Short mmCIF file of C-alpha atoms in Angstrom, two decimals:
data_model
loop_
_atom_site.label_atom_id
_atom_site.label_comp_id
_atom_site.label_asym_id
_atom_site.label_seq_id
_atom_site.Cartn_x
_atom_site.Cartn_y
_atom_site.Cartn_z
CA UNK A 2 0.00 0.00 0.00
CA UNK A 3 1.24 3.50 -0.87
CA UNK A 4 2.56 5.51 2.06
CA UNK A 5 3.34 9.21 2.34
CA UNK A 6 5.62 10.05 5.25
CA UNK A 7 5.89 13.71 6.26
CA UNK A 8 8.48 15.36 8.47
CA UNK A 9 9.72 18.81 9.40
CA UNK A 10 6.85 20.47 11.19
CA UNK A 11 7.19 22.25 14.50
CA UNK A 12 7.03 25.52 16.39
CA UNK A 13 8.69 28.59 14.91
CA UNK A 14 8.63 32.31 15.66
CA UNK A 15 7.09 34.78 13.20
CA UNK A 16 9.58 35.55 10.45
CA UNK A 17 11.24 32.17 10.85
CA UNK A 18 11.64 29.27 8.45
CA UNK A 19 10.79 25.60 8.27
CA UNK A 20 11.31 22.89 5.70
CA UNK A 21 8.77 20.11 5.23
CA UNK A 22 9.57 16.83 3.53
CA UNK A 23 7.32 14.06 2.23
CA UNK A 24 8.53 10.75 0.90
CA UNK A 25 6.23 8.45 -1.02
CA UNK A 26 6.95 4.75 -0.81
CA UNK A 27 5.63 1.28 -1.54
CA UNK A 28 3.97 0.06 -4.69
CA UNK A 29 4.63 3.22 -6.71
CA UNK A 30 4.59 2.98 -10.48
CA UNK A 31 4.50 6.66 -11.42
CA UNK A 32 3.81 9.93 -9.60
CA UNK A 33 2.08 12.71 -11.52
CA UNK A 34 1.59 15.60 -9.12
CA UNK A 35 2.85 16.10 -5.57
CA UNK A 36 1.88 18.90 -3.30
CA UNK A 37 1.06 20.38 0.06
CA UNK A 38 -2.26 21.39 1.53
CA UNK A 39 -3.04 22.82 4.95
CA UNK A 40 -5.94 22.98 7.33
CA UNK A 41 -6.22 25.48 10.15
CA UNK A 42 -8.64 24.95 13.06
CA UNK A 43 -12.20 25.65 11.99
CA UNK A 44 -11.26 26.08 8.34
CA UNK A 45 -11.38 23.93 5.24
CA UNK A 46 -8.30 22.26 3.82
CA UNK A 47 -6.67 24.51 1.25
CA UNK A 48 -4.02 24.23 -1.42
CA UNK A 49 -0.58 25.55 -0.49
CA UNK A 50 1.56 24.47 -3.45
CA UNK A 51 1.76 21.72 -6.05
CA UNK A 52 4.45 20.55 -8.45
CA UNK A 53 4.22 18.35 -11.52
CA UNK A 54 6.69 15.66 -12.52
CA UNK A 55 8.11 18.14 -15.00
CA UNK A 56 8.65 20.80 -12.36
CA UNK A 57 5.73 23.12 -13.07
CA UNK A 58 4.49 24.74 -9.89
CA UNK A 59 1.40 26.47 -8.57
CA UNK A 60 1.08 28.38 -5.31
CA UNK A 61 -1.68 29.83 -3.20
CA UNK A 62 -1.60 33.63 -3.38
CA UNK A 63 -1.07 33.80 0.37
CA UNK A 64 2.30 32.02 0.17
CA UNK A 65 3.73 33.32 -3.12
CA UNK A 66 7.19 34.75 -2.63
CA UNK A 67 7.58 33.11 0.78
CA UNK A 68 7.22 29.36 0.15
CA UNK A 69 9.02 27.21 -2.40
CA UNK A 70 8.06 23.70 -3.45
CA UNK A 71 10.57 21.30 -4.98
CA UNK A 72 10.72 17.66 -5.87
CA UNK A 73 13.19 14.80 -6.11
CA UNK A 74 11.69 12.44 -8.65
CA UNK A 75 14.35 9.78 -8.18
CA UNK A 76 13.40 9.45 -4.51
CA UNK A 77 9.68 10.22 -4.81
CA UNK A 78 10.08 13.09 -2.38
CA UNK A 79 8.57 16.56 -2.26
CA UNK A 80 9.77 19.47 -0.16
CA UNK A 81 8.22 22.71 1.02
CA UNK A 82 10.60 25.48 2.06
CA UNK A 83 8.68 27.99 4.15
CA UNK A 84 10.20 31.40 4.86
CA UNK A 85 8.94 34.59 6.48
CA UNK A 86 6.37 32.55 8.35
CA UNK A 87 3.34 34.31 9.79
CA UNK A 88 0.94 33.30 12.57
CA UNK A 89 -1.73 32.78 9.91
CA UNK A 90 0.42 30.00 8.42
CA UNK A 91 -0.33 27.93 11.51
CA UNK A 92 -2.07 24.74 10.40
CA UNK A 93 -1.70 21.02 9.89
CA UNK A 94 0.14 20.55 6.61
CA UNK A 95 -0.74 17.53 4.51
CA UNK A 96 1.32 15.97 1.75
CA UNK A 97 -0.62 14.91 -1.34
CA UNK A 98 0.33 12.75 -4.30
CA UNK A 99 -1.59 11.87 -7.43
CA UNK A 100 0.01 8.65 -8.55
CA UNK A 101 -0.32 5.30 -10.21
CA UNK A 102 0.45 2.40 -7.91
CA UNK A 103 1.67 -1.00 -9.02
CA UNK A 104 -1.36 -2.46 -7.27
CA UNK A 105 -4.15 -0.54 -8.98
CA UNK A 106 -2.49 0.63 -12.21
CA UNK A 107 -4.82 3.62 -12.09
CA UNK A 108 -4.34 7.25 -11.06
CA UNK A 109 -5.44 7.84 -7.48
CA UNK A 110 -5.11 10.51 -4.83
CA UNK A 111 -3.13 9.83 -1.65
CA UNK A 112 -2.65 11.81 1.55
CA UNK A 113 -0.11 11.84 4.33
CA UNK A 114 -1.03 11.91 8.01
CA UNK A 115 -0.25 15.60 8.38
CA UNK A 116 2.37 17.55 10.28
CA UNK A 117 1.66 20.47 12.60
CA UNK A 118 3.21 23.85 11.87
CA UNK A 119 2.77 26.48 14.56
CA UNK A 120 3.97 30.05 14.10
CA UNK A 121 3.94 31.90 17.39
CA UNK A 122 6.11 34.09 19.57
#
């Protein structure tokens, strides 16, 4: 079964930086899009950034210029570099991958367990 393992969350002061990582493993045939979403308390899950296998990216307006998404296709890993963090960036960040597994041979959507990012002084 496909697994997405996230790491890198934590507590940081406003203006600080964090780097999130997500490694996809097990039964992977091909990954199309990888990305990050976040959900703050009382709010819906929202897109943060996504990246295609070719390196095309898309960002939420709220993080443009502060966050950078990158990807290591050889290791099925996606990263999110977060700079100039603000209290409103506080949320659980979820890794997402749209991929074809060796089990299903069809394109499906997979989620990680989430990692907490808290921006507070």
